[in-house]
XYZ file of C-alpha atoms in Angstrom:
621
model
C 168.114 144.963 82.777
C 166.269 145.003 85.285
C 164.537 142.258 87.529
C 161.274 141.576 88.220
C 159.557 141.774 91.956
C 161.149 139.096 93.093
C 164.796 140.311 93.353
C 166.141 142.800 95.429
C 167.110 145.475 93.221
C 168.067 147.940 96.250
C 167.068 151.390 94.914
C 163.736 152.715 94.635
C 161.781 151.077 91.374
C 161.137 153.304 88.610
C 157.744 151.788 87.494
C 155.153 149.402 89.018
C 152.926 147.717 86.702
C 149.468 146.929 87.928
C 147.206 144.213 86.444
C 145.163 141.286 86.229
C 147.333 138.330 85.762
C 144.978 136.059 83.813
C 143.944 138.800 81.653
C 147.645 139.953 80.370
C 150.120 138.113 82.396
C 151.519 136.253 79.437
C 150.676 138.885 76.563
C 150.391 142.730 76.770
C 151.518 142.907 80.353
C 154.875 140.493 79.519
C 155.706 142.449 76.243
C 155.272 145.777 78.425
C 157.412 144.733 80.813
C 160.221 143.364 78.580
C 160.589 146.723 76.766
C 160.901 148.706 79.701
C 163.565 146.856 81.017
C 165.248 146.518 77.933
C 164.924 150.431 77.980
C 167.230 150.044 81.156
C 163.955 151.198 83.342
C 163.544 149.158 86.891
C 160.603 147.970 86.594
C 158.544 145.784 89.071
C 155.864 143.008 88.373
C 154.557 141.018 90.802
C 155.591 137.428 89.355
C 153.393 135.088 91.700
C 151.042 133.651 89.451
C 147.986 132.905 91.668
C 145.035 134.556 92.451
C 144.687 135.165 96.286
C 142.718 136.869 99.089
C 143.258 138.395 102.152
C 145.190 141.203 102.775
C 148.015 142.649 100.067
C 151.483 141.963 101.197
C 153.923 144.342 102.490
C 156.396 143.636 100.109
C 154.056 144.866 97.454
C 153.044 147.950 99.646
C 156.951 148.736 100.267
C 157.277 148.583 96.179
C 154.200 150.416 95.123
C 155.536 153.549 97.853
C 159.265 153.258 96.229
C 158.114 153.245 92.388
C 158.059 156.707 90.779
C 155.766 155.688 87.918
C 152.614 153.288 88.508
C 151.289 151.894 85.472
C 147.861 150.169 85.445
C 146.658 147.879 83.060
C 143.100 147.843 82.912
C 141.754 144.969 81.557
C 138.335 143.029 81.294
C 138.290 141.452 84.691
C 140.313 143.869 86.766
C 137.581 144.983 88.916
C 136.995 140.799 89.439
C 140.040 141.070 91.345
C 139.786 142.467 95.194
C 143.493 142.014 94.978
C 143.785 144.322 92.324
C 141.768 146.874 93.913
C 143.268 146.670 96.958
C 146.586 147.269 95.065
C 145.052 150.274 93.127
C 143.841 152.173 95.793
C 147.268 152.209 97.441
C 148.309 153.542 93.796
C 146.322 156.415 93.947
C 147.513 156.803 97.851
C 150.907 157.377 97.097
C 150.083 159.476 93.667
C 147.952 161.743 96.205
C 150.540 161.711 99.127
C 153.866 161.080 97.213
C 153.140 162.721 93.806
C 153.729 159.410 92.391
C 153.217 159.543 88.384
C 149.771 157.150 87.655
C 149.709 156.249 83.990
C 146.187 154.177 83.140
C 146.347 151.611 80.286
C 142.683 150.912 79.244
C 143.137 147.399 77.133
C 140.057 146.885 75.663
C 137.877 148.077 78.001
C 135.979 151.365 77.756
C 137.636 154.414 79.754
C 133.791 155.484 80.753
C 133.864 151.721 82.714
C 136.657 152.168 84.348
C 135.815 155.716 85.639
C 131.704 154.932 86.131
C 132.194 151.202 87.223
C 129.523 150.137 84.750
C 130.070 147.531 82.019
C 132.402 144.483 83.130
C 133.916 147.041 86.028
C 129.958 147.162 87.256
C 129.202 143.655 87.311
C 132.650 143.222 89.272
C 131.005 145.202 91.855
C 127.647 143.471 91.877
C 129.443 140.531 93.760
C 130.847 142.953 96.635
C 127.695 143.051 98.683
C 129.555 140.966 101.436
C 132.340 142.967 101.407
C 132.603 146.207 104.004
C 130.731 149.618 102.733
C 133.674 151.196 103.716
C 136.334 149.326 101.234
C 133.997 149.193 98.567
C 133.514 153.051 98.790
C 137.590 153.172 98.278
C 137.876 150.849 95.351
C 135.118 153.438 93.956
C 136.962 156.344 94.396
C 140.132 154.999 92.948
C 138.658 153.510 89.802
C 137.206 157.114 89.102
C 140.267 158.902 89.789
C 142.258 156.531 88.042
C 139.804 156.475 85.005
C 139.695 160.309 84.312
C 143.786 160.348 84.038
C 145.178 160.968 80.783
C 146.546 157.271 79.340
C 146.250 155.040 76.260
C 143.217 153.051 75.049
C 144.412 150.245 73.562
C 141.569 148.704 71.055
C 142.810 148.844 67.687
C 146.192 148.758 65.602
C 149.526 146.784 67.020
C 150.369 146.041 70.218
C 153.585 146.528 69.680
C 153.640 149.894 68.305
C 151.849 151.182 71.115
C 154.051 149.497 73.809
C 156.972 151.616 72.397
C 155.066 154.836 72.283
C 154.436 153.936 76.098
C 157.930 153.268 77.049
C 159.214 156.299 75.252
C 156.509 158.306 77.363
C 157.780 156.847 80.210
C 161.385 157.432 79.835
C 160.924 160.911 78.944
C 159.183 161.378 82.133
C 161.544 159.372 84.235
C 164.562 162.121 82.902
C 162.510 165.306 83.100
C 160.551 164.433 85.971
C 160.592 167.725 88.576
C 161.831 167.408 92.658
C 158.669 166.973 94.576
C 157.658 169.280 97.375
C 157.332 168.342 100.922
C 153.713 168.548 101.786
C 152.337 168.360 104.831
C 151.383 165.246 106.776
C 147.766 163.942 108.099
C 145.612 165.483 104.918
C 141.873 165.217 105.777
C 139.399 166.399 102.363
C 142.332 166.717 100.282
C 141.470 164.698 97.369
C 137.991 165.758 96.947
C 139.090 169.521 96.270
C 142.303 168.173 94.037
C 139.403 166.779 92.078
C 137.436 170.081 92.243
C 140.464 171.670 90.661
C 141.161 169.450 87.723
C 138.315 170.659 86.477
C 139.181 174.137 86.465
C 142.652 172.830 84.597
C 141.480 171.290 81.861
C 144.877 169.818 81.349
C 143.562 168.199 77.863
C 143.521 171.456 76.575
C 146.254 173.361 74.840
C 145.750 176.612 75.460
C 147.370 178.811 78.392
C 145.076 178.921 81.223
C 145.585 180.926 84.464
C 143.977 179.650 87.747
C 143.260 181.509 91.204
C 142.959 179.766 94.314
C 141.760 182.352 97.304
C 140.473 182.140 100.406
C 141.280 183.402 104.024
C 144.746 182.800 105.965
C 144.984 179.317 107.389
C 142.292 178.084 104.981
C 144.585 175.349 103.148
C 145.552 177.677 99.661
C 149.521 176.628 99.860
C 148.927 172.878 100.537
C 146.575 172.696 97.669
C 148.540 174.391 95.186
C 151.714 172.099 96.583
C 149.346 168.865 96.114
C 148.800 170.340 92.389
C 152.241 170.494 91.465
C 153.394 166.885 92.466
C 150.598 165.639 90.852
C 150.916 167.472 87.490
C 154.447 169.417 87.088
C 155.928 166.250 85.173
C 153.676 166.698 82.403
C 155.475 170.222 81.335
C 158.843 170.785 80.254
C 159.586 173.042 83.233
C 157.756 173.736 86.275
C 158.358 175.984 89.014
C 156.767 176.863 92.633
C 157.182 180.311 94.186
C 156.354 180.139 97.458
C 155.815 183.281 100.007
C 155.375 185.309 96.726
C 154.511 188.630 98.844
C 157.964 188.595 100.425
C 159.950 188.697 97.402
C 160.508 191.438 95.176
C 161.846 192.104 91.131
C 164.595 190.784 89.945
C 165.237 188.563 92.392
C 161.994 186.309 92.291
C 162.458 186.641 88.321
C 165.782 185.000 88.556
C 164.504 182.182 90.758
C 161.295 181.671 88.191
C 163.925 181.231 85.293
C 166.479 179.065 87.321
C 163.821 176.477 87.975
C 162.262 176.151 84.766
C 165.747 176.365 82.778
C 167.534 174.255 85.656
C 170.632 176.311 85.451
C 171.919 179.540 87.435
C 170.627 182.855 85.801
C 173.112 185.782 85.580
C 172.023 189.034 87.251
C 169.196 190.525 86.120
C 169.703 194.326 86.556
C 165.636 195.827 86.241
C 162.458 194.457 86.306
C 161.700 195.236 82.864
C 165.008 193.571 81.423
C 163.673 190.431 83.627
C 160.087 190.885 82.384
C 161.748 190.511 78.539
C 163.921 187.549 79.707
C 160.707 185.737 80.900
C 159.675 186.506 77.892
C 161.716 185.867 75.743
C 162.834 182.096 77.257
C 159.560 180.668 77.732
C 157.013 181.577 74.821
C 157.687 178.374 73.167
C 157.453 176.254 76.742
C 154.643 174.472 78.212
C 155.805 175.584 81.506
C 153.764 174.756 84.965
C 154.361 178.469 87.532
C 152.654 178.682 90.583
C 152.709 181.721 92.524
C 152.066 181.581 96.162
C 150.230 184.299 98.106
C 150.420 187.136 96.090
C 148.957 190.104 97.600
C 149.543 192.763 94.517
C 148.911 193.357 91.023
C 152.628 194.356 90.862
C 154.014 190.839 91.861
C 151.592 189.248 88.592
C 152.799 192.194 86.479
C 156.197 191.056 86.335
C 156.057 187.329 86.821
C 152.970 186.400 84.502
C 151.504 189.291 82.892
C 150.137 187.941 80.003
C 149.415 184.713 78.678
C 151.535 185.262 75.415
C 154.572 185.248 77.622
C 154.231 181.428 77.692
C 154.264 178.077 75.226
C 150.917 175.980 74.798
C 149.879 174.299 76.846
C 151.068 175.939 80.434
C 149.234 176.755 83.674
C 149.773 179.268 85.783
C 148.031 178.922 89.540
C 147.973 181.564 91.438
C 146.896 181.643 95.872
C 145.351 184.672 97.018
C 143.576 185.714 99.943
C 142.443 188.908 97.918
C 139.836 187.278 95.169
C 139.517 190.859 93.652
C 143.472 190.788 92.975
C 142.446 187.400 90.844
C 139.333 188.827 88.856
C 141.586 192.061 88.091
C 144.316 190.057 86.392
C 141.219 187.730 84.387
C 142.400 184.644 85.444
C 140.243 181.777 83.599
C 139.141 180.191 86.550
C 138.567 180.731 90.597
C 138.849 178.305 92.989
C 137.598 179.396 96.462
C 138.998 176.613 99.371
C 135.998 176.301 101.665
C 136.331 175.345 105.423
C 136.347 171.569 106.656
C 133.437 170.072 107.044
C 132.331 168.814 110.050
C 133.702 164.979 109.579
C 136.857 166.138 108.140
C 137.547 168.914 111.100
C 136.489 165.964 113.427
C 139.317 163.643 111.484
C 141.564 166.086 111.512
C 141.902 167.138 115.303
C 141.637 163.673 116.588
C 145.291 162.669 114.561
C 146.739 166.046 116.783
C 144.672 165.677 119.506
C 144.870 161.573 120.124
C 147.108 160.522 117.081
C 144.404 158.521 116.047
C 142.041 158.653 113.166
C 139.164 158.239 115.571
C 138.462 160.415 118.152
C 138.505 159.221 122.235
C 134.650 158.487 123.338
C 135.039 160.286 126.309
C 136.232 163.472 124.416
C 133.533 163.720 121.792
C 131.504 166.276 123.476
C 134.761 168.595 124.509
C 136.421 167.893 120.978
C 132.636 169.138 119.845
C 133.388 172.520 121.752
C 136.772 173.101 120.641
C 136.069 172.564 116.726
C 133.606 175.283 117.279
C 136.232 177.379 117.731
C 138.641 176.623 115.073
C 135.503 177.853 112.513
C 136.800 174.520 109.987
C 140.311 176.340 109.287
C 143.085 173.364 109.347
C 145.570 176.011 110.838
C 143.363 176.337 113.999
C 142.299 172.880 113.995
C 145.624 171.572 114.190
C 147.341 173.959 116.335
C 144.533 173.525 119.208
C 144.644 169.826 118.897
C 148.471 169.887 119.718
C 147.721 172.316 122.616
C 145.019 169.743 124.290
C 147.208 166.644 123.643
C 147.832 164.737 126.473
C 145.682 166.510 128.653
C 143.158 165.176 131.513
C 139.494 165.819 130.925
C 139.503 168.323 133.565
C 142.259 170.424 131.972
C 140.371 170.297 128.620
C 137.674 172.049 130.605
C 139.939 174.668 132.010
C 141.436 175.481 128.490
C 137.933 175.487 126.890
C 136.703 177.756 129.521
C 139.269 180.410 128.734
C 138.054 180.262 125.133
C 134.535 180.982 125.717
C 134.974 184.145 128.126
C 136.989 185.876 125.114
C 133.926 187.150 123.254
C 134.358 187.686 119.744
C 137.407 184.730 118.878
C 139.455 184.992 116.368
C 142.236 182.513 114.943
C 144.932 184.592 116.150
C 143.913 184.548 119.995
C 143.375 180.521 119.166
C 146.883 180.499 118.344
C 148.130 182.626 120.894
C 146.713 180.562 123.505
C 149.230 177.684 122.539
C 152.102 180.613 122.159
C 151.606 180.868 125.741
C 151.685 177.491 127.147
C 155.337 177.723 125.404
C 158.631 177.645 127.677
C 160.624 181.157 128.030
C 163.466 179.589 125.349
C 160.892 178.068 122.750
C 159.179 181.562 122.832
C 162.317 183.294 121.805
C 162.785 180.701 119.431
C 160.126 181.159 118.023
C 159.567 185.013 117.444
C 163.513 184.673 116.235
C 162.362 182.341 113.646
C 159.516 184.918 112.684
C 161.558 188.133 112.459
C 164.656 186.594 111.025
C 164.622 182.802 109.502
C 161.605 182.018 107.962
C 162.227 179.905 105.007
C 166.241 179.581 105.968
C 168.036 176.227 105.785
C 167.047 174.825 108.984
C 170.691 173.257 110.007
C 172.358 176.508 109.534
C 169.731 178.322 111.591
C 169.964 175.500 114.283
C 173.542 176.226 114.472
C 173.193 180.325 115.131
C 170.052 179.618 117.616
C 172.001 177.001 119.474
C 174.512 179.253 119.951
C 172.100 181.250 122.064
C 171.189 178.653 124.378
C 168.124 177.452 122.297
C 168.131 173.627 121.993
C 167.241 171.461 119.088
C 165.029 170.235 121.868
C 162.718 173.456 121.441
C 162.671 173.286 117.643
C 161.335 170.011 117.883
C 158.553 171.297 120.445
C 157.616 174.154 117.424
C 157.320 171.083 115.344
C 155.243 169.254 116.686
C 152.952 171.761 117.928
C 152.933 173.337 114.052
C 154.245 176.198 114.604
C 156.573 175.760 112.493
C 157.391 172.820 109.421
C 160.866 171.907 107.945
C 160.189 170.823 104.709
C 163.184 170.519 102.438
C 165.410 171.216 104.930
C 164.077 174.700 105.267
C 161.844 176.037 108.088
C 158.508 177.336 107.081
C 156.038 179.043 108.899
C 152.516 179.687 108.349
C 151.820 183.394 107.498
C 148.894 183.885 110.421
C 152.170 182.239 112.598
C 154.135 184.844 111.726
C 152.076 187.823 112.082
C 151.089 186.696 115.553
C 155.150 186.522 116.290
C 155.552 190.337 114.882
C 152.147 191.408 116.846
C 153.580 189.888 119.790
C 156.935 191.887 119.723
C 154.818 194.887 118.634
C 152.807 195.285 121.806
C 156.005 194.905 123.745
C 156.141 198.633 123.322
C 153.817 199.788 120.994
C 154.860 203.320 119.928
C 158.954 202.630 120.995
C 160.657 200.428 118.381
C 163.794 200.893 120.301
C 162.223 198.995 123.279
C 161.798 196.273 121.514
C 163.330 192.931 121.316
C 163.227 192.128 117.835
C 163.291 194.709 114.694
C 162.228 193.748 111.268
C 160.192 196.412 109.708
C 162.034 198.686 107.661
C 160.272 201.984 108.810
C 160.747 201.000 112.210
C 164.523 200.463 111.985
C 165.555 203.412 110.210
C 163.885 205.248 112.790
C 165.403 203.915 115.379
C 168.752 203.952 113.949
C 168.390 207.721 112.242
C 166.635 209.342 116.287
C 168.977 206.928 117.829
C 166.601 205.302 120.288
C 167.936 201.823 119.923
C 168.257 200.686 123.763
C 169.501 197.322 124.924
C 166.148 195.873 124.648
C 167.002 194.921 121.209
C 168.418 191.536 120.436
C 167.938 191.312 116.921
C 167.796 193.526 113.674
C 166.868 192.499 110.406
C 167.058 195.932 107.346
C 166.210 195.076 104.233
C 167.717 198.782 103.428
C 166.140 198.300 99.815
C 163.162 199.283 101.188
C 163.949 202.354 103.041
C 165.568 205.513 102.547
C 169.458 206.499 102.148
C 171.147 206.532 105.375
C 173.835 207.054 107.755
C 174.526 204.797 110.885
C 176.437 206.021 113.180
C 178.407 204.224 116.425
C 175.734 206.059 118.462
C 172.829 204.883 116.648
C 173.851 201.312 117.751
C 175.908 201.777 120.912
C 173.405 201.099 123.731
C 172.349 197.844 121.963
C 174.470 195.558 124.240
C 172.620 192.456 124.141
C 172.451 192.164 120.080
C 172.892 188.794 119.272
C 171.570 189.000 115.316
C 172.542 191.809 113.290
C 171.231 191.851 109.041
C 171.306 194.424 106.763
C 170.450 193.099 103.078
C 169.596 193.772 99.855
C 166.571 192.304 98.622
C 165.347 194.767 95.993
C 164.316 194.989 92.343
C 167.878 195.578 90.524
C 171.090 194.691 91.828
C 172.672 196.274 94.927
C 173.005 200.165 95.547
C 176.235 200.888 97.869
C 175.002 204.479 98.045
C 172.364 203.707 100.358
C 173.818 202.736 103.615
C 177.075 204.878 104.944
C 179.200 204.085 107.419
C 181.906 206.563 109.372
C 185.503 205.748 109.099
C 185.704 204.992 112.676
C 182.249 203.020 112.788
C 181.702 200.938 115.769
C 179.054 198.393 117.404
C 178.749 196.353 119.976
C 179.592 192.943 119.493
C 180.008 191.023 122.648
C 177.117 188.492 122.159
C 176.686 188.962 118.282
C 176.104 185.217 116.660
C 174.969 186.373 113.194
C 176.347 188.951 111.120
C 175.011 189.269 107.464
C 175.876 192.898 105.970
C 175.552 193.027 102.121
C 177.627 196.200 100.772
C 180.257 196.580 104.144
C 181.512 200.124 102.817
C 184.579 200.063 104.821
C 188.111 198.120 104.792
C 187.854 196.250 107.916
C 185.463 195.399 110.670
C 185.555 197.712 113.639
C 188.867 197.832 115.437
C 186.929 196.669 118.931
C 184.863 193.682 116.644
C 185.029 190.540 119.515
C 183.806 187.597 117.564
C 183.943 185.277 120.179
C 180.140 183.939 119.707
C 179.993 184.545 116.397
C 179.062 181.698 114.526
C 178.141 182.785 110.966
C 179.213 186.074 108.853
C 178.413 187.130 105.718
C 179.906 190.229 103.990
C 178.450 190.170 100.065
C 179.357 193.061 97.855
C 182.086 194.296 100.723
C 185.081 197.233 100.381
C 186.760 194.547 102.807
C 190.660 194.373 102.430
C 190.950 192.544 105.376
C 188.396 191.300 108.354
C 190.491 193.610 111.119
C 193.392 195.225 112.006
C 195.904 193.450 114.138
C 195.514 190.244 115.266
C 192.213 188.555 117.089
C 191.100 185.317 118.420
């Protein structure tokens, strides 16, 4: 049986109970606590019966942070306790930042009194004239948000029956709770956007609703979608967040969608039509949450969420895209345009990155205003510029801002490029490798590969600190604008001759270089999606001059299972391998690797769907 908050239960709490002691400690809350613990639900309640003033205790803050669910029992005198209001503010903060489930119980109070601070809640606030305005505004915002959540209104009937219903629902939430997604730190202006989105979602409705989120690149669409997912995913029978939907095609992403929702691996789907049929059949009776992030074409929607009839009652489909017209054509039920940061929001976010503090350094007030003019309210640009100027003197700020004023028409890409130019040479190479080959890949595996290229872990930290990359769920993530900048940097190495560039990732460029045999020693990495290319014969001569090749990935990301007839290799095929660290080749068609293969620097080898009988002929180290 779980103990109360005075014990030292070593794990995270299942439930945190928030209540006004003098109202419900010895009746409703006590019975609720007993019912929860009897069900084996580890529940924290503060057993100190004294009314206190001052700051909320650190142990209580920690208990809130470590709880999966908070149950807030709103009673007549709840708002008369500053302690309870501070506790509620922390609970709502955990809901926002950690995706904690918050369940309100309105115990003989009207939910609208909580939401609007009227009735006994209004009388309580009339007493807080000596409390700072900022603190009172925090309390009001927390009450408004919590009062609008779905919960229980206890007014008539047997309390024991209501308690059993609550405990049953909480138990189900804990069992079926989906894994939370990592979200960016230093969120500013996030709460108001989430509140605006909640009205579009109409969670109380059993209709299937499709909602579109649109806005320019770098505005925060993905961050908002992640926040929504973390807040409401537990209310569905299954949930799936599909990031960078534009970069995936066909049956592969259909399989991921089904695997996320069903919690099990899905057998191979041979084509899109089969995937559509399976989605309809499997999900038509399930209440699901699906978020399709960064959709760029209508076809992506047609094979993932083509119709509301594919999903069970109460399902919500959320689509983020830069293309509003695409969402209009798909006839979504609601549209939300993510706006640029307001002036005060931009200043706060900038301060967090430039000074690592909530408030600006007074000496830099005017300079900060000039810097933010160039960011134009885009969160990504604000972060990058803030990092770029961090730890510089006033004179250095002047010099850097002067560069921006001489550009003429400023673009976000230029602002990002300024920060890139300040990186060390190895950090630039590390960034370009990630942009071309490793976005979304396992950070530990990528770290080993790049470390073998003499790109140290410190370089990865520098990129992370400067907001070039983020590590979420041990995956390396990079904003689309950052990746586009990396691609453009490489394209400009040799605009008209791909064979002279350091990295190749565009299927058309790779196909042209390999068929025309124009590759050179400048090429350090190739990533070739053969499913997006025409049939090709790759010869030894095509790769012969690529003596600095470090990374070689030939893979299949197509709409159906691997087609072994796309890539043809001659029997005596050879390629330079002395510098090779990473070899991934789907469908290697020969019985072994080349006779001259040298794998002394190789860190990772993947040969799926291959015809290998043995790695190579003879003995090799």
